[in-house]
Tab-separated table of C-alpha atoms and ligand atoms in Angstrom:
chain	number	residue	atom	x	y	z
S	1	UNK	CA	-0.062	-0.029	0.014
S	2	UNK	CA	1.121	3.474	-0.909
S	3	UNK	CA	1.236	6.067	1.668
S	4	UNK	CA	0.816	9.811	0.792
S	5	UNK	CA	3.986	11.445	1.433
S	6	UNK	CA	2.262	14.843	2.129
S	7	UNK	CA	-1.150	16.333	2.536
S	8	UNK	CA	-1.456	19.529	0.481
S	9	UNK	CA	-3.521	22.267	2.154
S	10	UNK	CA	-4.816	24.529	-0.682
S	11	UNK	CA	-4.969	27.511	1.441
S	12	UNK	CA	-2.336	30.342	1.924
S	13	UNK	CA	-2.294	33.258	4.402
S	14	UNK	CA	-0.819	36.230	2.599
S	15	UNK	CA	-0.682	40.016	3.185
S	16	UNK	CA	0.503	43.409	1.917
S	17	UNK	CA	3.251	45.096	3.895
S	18	UNK	CA	5.219	48.460	3.047
S	19	UNK	CA	5.562	51.973	3.696
S	20	UNK	CA	2.415	54.197	4.285
S	21	UNK	CA	0.650	55.528	1.121
S	22	UNK	CA	2.821	53.212	-1.200
S	23	UNK	CA	-0.639	51.615	-2.362
S	24	UNK	CA	-1.223	48.370	-0.182
S	25	UNK	CA	-4.868	48.970	0.260
S	26	UNK	CA	-5.399	50.017	-3.442
S	27	UNK	CA	-3.530	46.755	-4.369
S	28	UNK	CA	-5.699	44.857	-2.130
S	29	UNK	CA	-8.732	46.093	-3.785
S	30	UNK	CA	-7.302	45.865	-7.182
S	31	UNK	CA	-6.573	42.221	-6.645
S	32	UNK	CA	-10.252	41.409	-5.860
S	33	UNK	CA	-11.428	43.514	-8.772
S	34	UNK	CA	-9.503	41.727	-11.311
S	35	UNK	CA	-10.329	38.339	-9.788
S	36	UNK	CA	-14.160	39.393	-9.490
S	37	UNK	CA	-13.845	40.193	-13.256
S	38	UNK	CA	-12.189	36.701	-13.954
S	39	UNK	CA	-15.023	35.258	-12.094
S	40	UNK	CA	-13.310	33.733	-8.933
S	41	UNK	CA	-13.936	36.147	-6.099
S	42	UNK	CA	-16.034	38.897	-4.754
S	43	UNK	CA	-14.954	42.438	-5.506
S	44	UNK	CA	-14.035	44.317	-1.931
S	45	UNK	CA	-13.715	48.107	-2.439
S	46	UNK	CA	-10.996	50.425	-1.080
S	47	UNK	CA	-13.333	51.764	1.316
S	48	UNK	CA	-14.450	48.361	2.730
S	49	UNK	CA	-10.775	47.471	3.283
S	50	UNK	CA	-9.562	50.605	4.646
S	51	UNK	CA	-12.262	50.898	7.328
S	52	UNK	CA	-10.718	47.903	8.844
S	53	UNK	CA	-12.466	46.786	11.938
S	54	UNK	CA	-10.818	46.682	15.188
S	55	UNK	CA	-9.842	43.155	16.428
S	56	UNK	CA	-8.682	41.993	19.747
S	57	UNK	CA	-5.885	39.624	19.636
S	58	UNK	CA	-4.477	38.429	22.870
S	59	UNK	CA	-5.407	41.682	24.575
S	60	UNK	CA	-4.209	44.176	22.004
S	61	UNK	CA	-5.953	46.246	19.472
S	62	UNK	CA	-5.204	45.709	15.941
S	63	UNK	CA	-6.745	47.276	12.937
S	64	UNK	CA	-6.538	44.795	10.237
S	65	UNK	CA	-8.741	43.958	7.199
S	66	UNK	CA	-8.946	40.252	6.154
S	67	UNK	CA	-9.961	39.704	2.638
S	68	UNK	CA	-10.609	36.373	0.986
S	69	UNK	CA	-10.050	35.299	-2.681
S	70	UNK	CA	-9.379	32.521	-4.942
S	71	UNK	CA	-7.173	31.978	-7.795
S	72	UNK	CA	-7.243	28.873	-9.936
S	73	UNK	CA	-5.165	27.217	-7.678
S	74	UNK	CA	-5.703	28.102	-4.222
S	75	UNK	CA	-7.610	30.057	-1.728
S	76	UNK	CA	-5.944	33.191	-0.117
S	77	UNK	CA	-6.903	34.880	3.191
S	78	UNK	CA	-5.066	38.451	2.721
S	79	UNK	CA	-4.311	40.817	5.559
S	80	UNK	CA	-4.050	44.410	5.087
S	81	UNK	CA	-3.566	46.984	8.004
S	82	UNK	CA	-4.074	50.752	7.856
S	83	UNK	CA	-1.095	51.807	10.062
S	84	UNK	CA	2.338	51.046	10.666
S	85	UNK	CA	1.740	50.368	14.446
S	86	UNK	CA	-0.999	47.797	13.302
S	87	UNK	CA	1.554	46.044	11.162
S	88	UNK	CA	4.026	45.795	14.106
S	89	UNK	CA	1.394	44.444	16.241
S	90	UNK	CA	-0.006	42.081	13.773
S	91	UNK	CA	3.352	40.617	12.971
S	92	UNK	CA	4.856	40.464	16.388
S	93	UNK	CA	1.786	38.957	18.047
S	94	UNK	CA	1.420	36.319	15.186
S	95	UNK	CA	-2.320	37.384	14.938
S	96	UNK	CA	-2.227	36.544	11.180
S	97	UNK	CA	0.783	34.376	10.666
S	98	UNK	CA	1.585	35.028	6.996
S	99	UNK	CA	2.990	32.348	4.827
S	100	UNK	CA	4.157	35.098	2.293
S	101	UNK	CA	3.898	38.793	1.956
S	102	UNK	CA	3.796	41.331	-1.091
S	103	UNK	CA	6.072	44.023	-0.244
S	104	UNK	CA	4.673	47.126	-1.834
S	105	UNK	CA	7.106	49.893	-2.896
S	106	UNK	CA	5.977	53.023	-4.722
S	107	UNK	CA	8.373	53.918	-7.626
S	108	UNK	CA	8.048	57.423	-6.967
S	109	UNK	CA	9.610	57.239	-3.400
S	110	UNK	CA	11.504	54.211	-3.535
S	111	UNK	CA	12.256	52.153	-0.321
S	112	UNK	CA	11.343	54.270	2.679
S	113	UNK	CA	11.809	53.339	6.527
S	114	UNK	CA	8.697	51.555	7.003
S	115	UNK	CA	9.711	49.421	4.033
S	116	UNK	CA	12.773	48.651	5.801
S	117	UNK	CA	11.164	47.925	9.088
S	118	UNK	CA	8.458	45.593	7.718
S	119	UNK	CA	10.998	43.503	5.656
S	120	UNK	CA	13.027	43.149	8.804
S	121	UNK	CA	10.253	42.158	11.002
S	122	UNK	CA	8.937	39.846	8.337
S	123	UNK	CA	12.484	38.043	8.336
S	124	UNK	CA	12.291	37.951	12.189
S	125	UNK	CA	9.018	36.412	12.599
S	126	UNK	CA	9.496	33.717	9.844
S	127	UNK	CA	7.836	34.844	6.837
S	128	UNK	CA	9.438	32.662	4.437
S	129	UNK	CA	8.245	34.057	1.017
S	130	UNK	CA	8.424	37.761	-0.020
S	131	UNK	CA	7.138	39.125	-3.563
S	132	UNK	CA	7.680	42.808	-4.399
S	133	UNK	CA	5.189	44.876	-6.268
S	134	UNK	CA	6.631	48.101	-7.549
S	135	UNK	CA	3.794	50.316	-7.606
S	136	UNK	CA	2.870	53.783	-9.240
S	137	UNK	CA	5.158	53.078	-12.054
S	138	UNK	CA	2.629	55.275	-13.919
S	139	UNK	CA	4.460	58.346	-12.215
S	140	UNK	CA	7.944	57.868	-13.225
S	141	UNK	CA	10.351	57.261	-16.041
S	142	UNK	CA	11.621	53.393	-16.614
S	143	UNK	CA	14.972	54.410	-15.430
S	144	UNK	CA	13.900	55.244	-12.091
S	145	UNK	CA	11.738	51.939	-11.776
S	146	UNK	CA	15.024	50.118	-12.660
S	147	UNK	CA	16.987	52.107	-9.947
S	148	UNK	CA	14.134	51.080	-7.492
S	149	UNK	CA	14.489	47.447	-8.470
S	150	UNK	CA	18.083	47.214	-7.850
S	151	UNK	CA	17.635	48.925	-4.374
S	152	UNK	CA	14.867	46.562	-3.386
S	153	UNK	CA	17.162	43.671	-4.467
S	154	UNK	CA	19.920	44.895	-2.480
S	155	UNK	CA	17.813	45.455	0.584
S	156	UNK	CA	16.282	41.856	0.347
S	157	UNK	CA	19.667	40.368	0.542
S	158	UNK	CA	20.835	42.655	3.306
S	159	UNK	CA	17.700	41.029	5.345
S	160	UNK	CA	18.516	37.416	4.441
S	161	UNK	CA	15.958	37.020	1.624
S	162	UNK	CA	17.311	36.176	-1.789
S	163	UNK	CA	17.490	39.461	-3.646
S	164	UNK	CA	18.352	37.721	-6.781
S	165	UNK	CA	15.508	35.435	-7.220
S	166	UNK	CA	12.618	37.358	-5.445
S	167	UNK	CA	9.980	38.103	-7.911
S	168	UNK	CA	9.377	41.705	-8.681
S	169	UNK	CA	6.254	42.876	-10.497
S	170	UNK	CA	5.768	46.358	-11.912
S	171	UNK	CA	2.520	47.908	-12.249
S	172	UNK	CA	0.053	50.547	-11.274
S	173	UNK	CA	-2.575	49.326	-8.616
S	174	UNK	CA	-4.617	52.395	-9.140
S	175	UNK	CA	-4.875	51.693	-12.944
S	176	UNK	CA	-5.647	48.262	-12.299
S	177	UNK	CA	-8.409	49.196	-9.817
S	178	UNK	CA	-9.757	51.519	-12.496
S	179	UNK	CA	-9.974	48.675	-15.215
S	180	UNK	CA	-7.098	49.743	-16.922
S	181	UNK	CA	-6.241	46.858	-19.212
S	182	UNK	CA	-2.654	48.391	-20.336
S	183	UNK	CA	0.335	46.274	-19.278
S	184	UNK	CA	0.781	48.044	-16.002
S	185	UNK	CA	-2.939	47.784	-15.103
S	186	UNK	CA	-5.023	44.894	-14.616
S	187	UNK	CA	-2.583	42.607	-16.275
S	188	UNK	CA	0.131	43.451	-13.705
S	189	UNK	CA	-2.240	42.136	-11.054
S	190	UNK	CA	-2.705	38.807	-13.010
S	191	UNK	CA	1.105	38.376	-13.391
S	192	UNK	CA	1.465	39.039	-9.527
S	193	UNK	CA	-1.218	36.437	-8.729
S	194	UNK	CA	0.336	33.770	-11.190
S	195	UNK	CA	3.542	34.547	-9.592
S	196	UNK	CA	2.581	34.119	-6.050
S	197	UNK	CA	0.680	30.874	-7.034
S	198	UNK	CA	3.835	29.406	-8.490
S	199	UNK	CA	6.620	30.962	-6.150
S	200	UNK	CA	4.967	30.212	-2.888
S	201	UNK	CA	4.858	26.360	-2.447
S	202	UNK	CA	1.765	24.787	-1.288
S	203	UNK	CA	1.799	24.541	2.683
S	204	UNK	CA	2.632	20.880	3.171
S	205	UNK	CA	2.033	19.042	6.337
S	206	UNK	CA	5.497	17.826	7.606
S	207	UNK	CA	5.191	13.974	7.642
S	208	UNK	CA	9.089	13.387	7.499
S	209	UNK	CA	10.214	14.838	10.553
S	210	UNK	CA	10.071	12.977	13.710
S	211	UNK	CA	6.466	13.215	15.319
S	212	UNK	CA	5.420	15.882	17.853
S	213	UNK	CA	2.322	16.617	19.401
S	214	UNK	CA	1.336	19.271	22.190
S	215	UNK	CA	-0.730	17.922	24.894
S	216	UNK	CA	-4.256	19.541	25.154
S	217	UNK	CA	-5.880	17.177	27.635
S	218	UNK	CA	-5.031	13.959	29.635
S	219	UNK	CA	-7.282	11.708	31.615
S	220	UNK	CA	-7.194	8.108	33.258
S	221	UNK	CA	-8.547	4.959	31.676
S	222	UNK	CA	-9.393	2.513	34.554
S	223	UNK	CA	-7.646	-0.652	34.158
S	224	UNK	CA	-5.478	0.637	30.992
S	225	UNK	CA	-3.597	3.927	32.236
S	226	UNK	CA	-2.935	7.503	31.161
S	227	UNK	CA	-4.231	8.797	27.777
S	228	UNK	CA	-2.981	11.997	26.322
S	229	UNK	CA	-5.066	13.984	23.747
S	230	UNK	CA	-3.974	16.418	21.057
S	231	UNK	CA	-3.404	17.131	17.566
S	232	UNK	CA	-0.117	15.762	15.796
S	233	UNK	CA	1.741	18.745	14.679
S	234	UNK	CA	4.175	17.122	12.525
S	235	UNK	CA	5.335	13.622	11.622
S	236	UNK	CA	3.598	10.160	11.834
S	237	UNK	CA	3.322	8.125	15.080
S	238	UNK	CA	3.221	4.432	15.130
S	239	UNK	CA	1.758	1.872	17.816
S	240	UNK	CA	4.447	1.049	20.028
S	241	UNK	CA	6.765	3.835	19.132
S	242	UNK	CA	9.140	4.858	21.935
S	243	UNK	CA	8.368	8.537	22.964
S	244	UNK	CA	9.328	11.350	25.347
S	245	UNK	CA	6.881	13.380	27.166
S	246	UNK	CA	8.582	16.962	27.778
S	247	UNK	CA	7.899	19.995	29.618
S	248	UNK	CA	8.118	22.092	32.598
S	249	UNK	CA	11.568	20.747	33.209
S	250	UNK	CA	10.240	16.786	32.988
S	251	UNK	CA	11.533	14.532	30.465
S	252	UNK	CA	9.758	11.374	30.746
S	253	UNK	CA	10.413	8.265	28.585
S	254	UNK	CA	7.362	6.144	27.626
S	255	UNK	CA	5.839	4.074	24.842
S	256	UNK	CA	2.808	4.595	22.723
S	257	UNK	CA	0.665	1.555	23.680
S	258	UNK	CA	-2.395	2.400	21.663
S	259	UNK	CA	-3.270	5.205	19.222
S	260	UNK	CA	-7.071	6.194	18.930
S	261	UNK	CA	-8.603	8.353	16.264
S	262	UNK	CA	-12.346	9.005	16.834
S	263	UNK	CA	-12.207	6.226	19.316
S	264	UNK	CA	-11.021	3.479	17.254
S	265	UNK	CA	-7.642	2.152	17.550
S	266	UNK	CA	-5.329	2.828	14.671
S	267	UNK	CA	-1.794	1.413	14.000
S	268	UNK	CA	-0.386	4.896	12.938
S	269	UNK	CA	-1.665	8.364	12.876
S	270	UNK	CA	-0.075	11.546	11.071
S	271	UNK	CA	0.189	15.397	11.212
S	272	UNK	CA	-3.267	16.913	11.433
S	273	UNK	CA	-4.934	14.054	13.113
S	274	UNK	CA	-6.435	14.374	16.578
S	275	UNK	CA	-5.492	11.546	18.471
S	276	UNK	CA	-5.831	9.849	22.162
S	277	UNK	CA	-2.646	8.111	22.966
S	278	UNK	CA	-2.310	5.567	25.696
S	279	UNK	CA	1.105	5.887	27.313
S	280	UNK	CA	2.808	2.760	28.934
S	281	UNK	CA	3.771	3.100	32.494
S	282	UNK	CA	3.082	6.842	32.891
S	283	UNK	CA	1.301	8.187	35.983
S	284	UNK	CA	-1.515	10.766	35.265
S	285	UNK	CA	-0.061	13.174	37.781
S	286	UNK	CA	3.178	13.467	35.820
S	287	UNK	CA	1.419	14.818	32.773
S	288	UNK	CA	0.368	18.519	32.389
S	289	UNK	CA	-1.285	20.325	29.826
S	290	UNK	CA	1.248	22.063	27.697
S	291	UNK	CA	3.616	19.227	27.600
S	292	UNK	CA	4.793	17.851	24.309
S	293	UNK	CA	4.671	14.337	23.176
S	294	UNK	CA	7.554	13.531	20.842
S	295	UNK	CA	9.554	10.803	19.300
S	296	UNK	CA	12.288	9.634	21.264
S	297	UNK	CA	15.479	11.615	21.367
S	298	UNK	CA	14.301	14.077	18.539
S	299	UNK	CA	14.089	17.470	20.668
S	300	UNK	CA	15.775	19.047	23.310
S	301	UNK	CA	14.114	21.341	26.036
S	302	UNK	CA	15.390	24.746	26.964
S	303	UNK	CA	14.616	27.341	29.412
S	304	UNK	CA	16.469	30.121	27.255
S	305	UNK	CA	14.944	31.867	24.106
S	306	UNK	CA	15.278	34.769	22.127
S	307	UNK	CA	12.129	36.609	21.064
S	308	UNK	CA	10.722	39.581	19.615
S	309	UNK	CA	8.431	41.519	21.955
S	310	UNK	CA	5.950	44.273	21.700
S	311	UNK	CA	4.880	45.945	24.876
S	312	UNK	CA	1.414	47.374	24.837
S	313	UNK	CA	1.105	51.004	25.156
S	314	UNK	CA	-0.659	52.560	28.266
S	315	UNK	CA	-3.689	53.415	26.153
S	316	UNK	CA	-3.931	49.680	24.969
S	317	UNK	CA	-4.081	48.766	28.638
S	318	UNK	CA	-0.424	48.129	28.997
S	319	UNK	CA	1.945	48.978	31.821
S	320	UNK	CA	2.368	52.563	32.831
S	321	UNK	CA	6.098	52.212	33.900
S	322	UNK	CA	9.203	51.245	31.568
S	323	UNK	CA	10.530	47.668	31.526
S	324	UNK	CA	14.226	47.074	32.641
S	325	UNK	CA	16.201	43.832	32.492
S	326	UNK	CA	15.225	41.094	34.993
S	327	UNK	CA	11.354	41.845	34.695
S	328	UNK	CA	9.690	38.752	35.892
S	329	UNK	CA	6.181	37.835	34.947
S	330	UNK	CA	4.133	34.820	33.838
S	331	UNK	CA	4.175	33.971	30.350
S	332	UNK	CA	1.321	32.220	28.388
S	333	UNK	CA	1.582	30.209	25.231
S	334	UNK	CA	-0.759	27.596	23.540
S	335	UNK	CA	-2.304	25.781	26.602
S	336	UNK	CA	0.335	26.550	29.230
S	337	UNK	CA	1.851	29.229	31.246
S	338	UNK	CA	5.198	29.555	33.421
S	339	UNK	CA	7.114	32.048	35.275
S	340	UNK	CA	9.612	33.858	33.085
S	341	UNK	CA	12.257	36.398	33.281
S	342	UNK	CA	12.818	38.921	30.467
S	343	UNK	CA	16.172	40.718	29.843
S	344	UNK	CA	16.656	43.515	27.344
S	345	UNK	CA	19.417	43.711	24.780
S	346	UNK	CA	22.668	44.715	26.862
S	347	UNK	CA	22.681	47.958	24.791
S	348	UNK	CA	19.313	48.764	25.812
S	349	UNK	CA	18.639	50.360	29.176
S	350	UNK	CA	14.840	50.041	29.132
S	351	UNK	CA	11.824	49.568	26.936
S	352	UNK	CA	8.879	51.835	27.383
S	353	UNK	CA	5.112	50.655	26.841
S	354	UNK	CA	4.457	50.718	23.262
S	355	UNK	CA	7.956	49.752	22.152
S	356	UNK	CA	9.197	46.650	20.432
S	357	UNK	CA	12.496	44.996	20.150
S	358	UNK	CA	14.527	41.790	20.908
S	359	UNK	CA	14.706	40.284	24.518
S	360	UNK	CA	15.978	37.155	26.068
S	361	UNK	CA	13.618	34.856	28.084
S	362	UNK	CA	14.513	32.562	30.898
S	363	UNK	CA	11.759	30.342	31.662
S	364	UNK	CA	11.334	28.878	35.394
S	365	UNK	CA	11.540	25.303	33.691
S	366	UNK	CA	12.556	23.818	30.371
S	367	UNK	CA	9.740	24.018	27.837
S	368	UNK	CA	10.019	23.106	24.233
S	369	UNK	CA	9.165	26.308	22.178
S	370	UNK	CA	9.697	26.460	18.351
S	371	UNK	CA	10.680	29.420	16.228
S	372	UNK	CA	7.492	31.545	15.453
S	373	UNK	CA	5.592	30.460	18.451
S	374	UNK	CA	3.558	33.424	19.776
S	375	UNK	CA	3.331	34.268	23.597
S	376	UNK	CA	2.025	36.822	25.920
S	377	UNK	CA	3.034	38.317	29.042
S	378	UNK	CA	0.467	39.015	31.569
S	379	UNK	CA	0.554	40.890	34.985
S	380	UNK	CA	-2.321	40.071	37.344
S	381	UNK	CA	-4.244	38.416	34.384
S	382	UNK	CA	-3.845	41.879	32.103
S	383	UNK	CA	-1.829	41.365	29.049
S	384	UNK	CA	1.008	43.710	28.989
S	385	UNK	CA	2.951	42.315	26.072
S	386	UNK	CA	2.985	40.026	23.215
S	387	UNK	CA	5.705	38.323	21.314
S	388	UNK	CA	7.130	35.607	19.330
S	389	UNK	CA	10.201	33.308	19.758
S	390	UNK	CA	12.888	33.859	17.455
S	391	UNK	CA	15.680	31.455	18.532
S	392	UNK	CA	16.383	28.530	20.887
S	393	UNK	CA	19.133	29.186	23.044
S	394	UNK	CA	21.203	26.824	25.297
I	1	LIG	P1	-1.484	52.366	1.648
I	1	LIG	O1	-1.215	53.398	2.694
I	1	LIG	O2	0.007	51.636	1.299
I	1	LIG	O3	-2.480	51.453	2.016
I	1	LIG	O4	-1.723	53.341	0.439
I	1	LIG	P2	-3.126	53.418	-0.445
I	1	LIG	O5	-3.626	52.250	-1.029
I	1	LIG	O6	-4.081	54.186	0.671
I	1	LIG	O7	-2.704	54.545	-1.391
I	1	LIG	C1	-2.211	55.852	-1.087
I	1	LIG	C2	-2.475	56.847	-2.273
I	1	LIG	O8	-1.844	56.565	-3.547
I	1	LIG	C3	-3.909	56.971	-2.750
I	1	LIG	O9	-4.142	58.227	-2.953
I	1	LIG	C4	-3.953	56.053	-3.931
I	1	LIG	O10	-4.962	56.580	-4.816
I	1	LIG	C5	-2.743	56.252	-4.482
I	1	LIG	N1	-2.184	55.390	-5.404
I	1	LIG	C6	-2.137	53.914	-5.242
I	1	LIG	N2	-1.727	53.128	-6.311
I	1	LIG	C7	-1.357	53.954	-7.213
I	1	LIG	C8	-0.801	54.110	-8.518
I	1	LIG	O11	-0.498	52.878	-8.874
I	1	LIG	N3	-0.674	55.462	-9.046
I	1	LIG	C9	-0.936	56.401	-8.738
I	1	LIG	N4	-0.583	57.343	-9.193
I	1	LIG	N5	-1.433	56.557	-7.374
I	1	LIG	C10	-1.486	55.433	-6.668
I	2	LIG	MG1	-3.647	51.149	3.574
């Protein structure tokens, strides 16, 4: 019997990023307009996108519009934010974790400070694919467009993307929105969409790596033992595989005695499956929600991580006072929480509410965290910061 090597998810999270007024919202509207004419999506006007509803993500307010559209190949959920601060909060909190981003840069301005900052953030929060749309080419000579393209390729390389192979599409989002069928109008949007379809690979569930499953719940089956419940994040688990239960400083060796999907026993289960797993010789009191079940010897736990953090401004319900190194509070991620100390970069004396930057986390006990994992910091049950893990330290 042939096993599927991977399961394709025909869905992609994307978004427009870039300097204010470079045409992000116009481009978003133009994409839906062109696709609506081609019959595969509903047109969403500039005004509908720009009056982005406020959303509460983990205690912080982000203005963001989520626009859905469909190409021949895929369904996209597209995020467009109205202001620079909204992008910072959105990206650092992982509120809409983008698989790819369209970096919009206006040809008449070239790259500007927010172009750089969004690109840097994109890299730090783990956005793998960037495409560049050089907008407003109706306003400048071709030579200028070429210079902007060179500058953008250099900037991409500086930030760790591949400046040589990153697709650049030239056009005018405004002309496209106004149904202009000249090359820089609607055709530039079709070209952009075709390029995204091809450049951003389908999101594949990882079935090759050793299995890993965060524990959502656990209970005792009288006469049998401890069952842990969760959704397998990656890999394939098989009955009788050796495994480790990790988290909160514990590393417990065990064996998968039985695996159940929808209450029937199976010989194996794979990424995406929601399963109950009977663990041999494991006591229920040693299992805590938020622990991780993983293939034996496949992962190491740490209590040191580097992270990107955003401290909520006072007006967002954040702290009133600045944050210094050795700031200790409860950290929440997924289904667990733990005491955590935050240290600032040595060059930084303090951070103010409303600031964002790199910090070092020291957890009270070892936990397994992966790059891109979002977390929040709460003081007396009030969220004061949100962040994303960027690196595991030893
Ligand atoms: P955002 O802040 O990045 O979302 O930028 P907007 O989409 O709101 O666009 C800012 C301004 O640039 C608006 O007045 C748009 O009409 C204008 N604009 C957008 N795209 C183009 C374009 O291709 N050509 C020209 N000439 N103006 C454009
Ligand atoms: Mg906008």
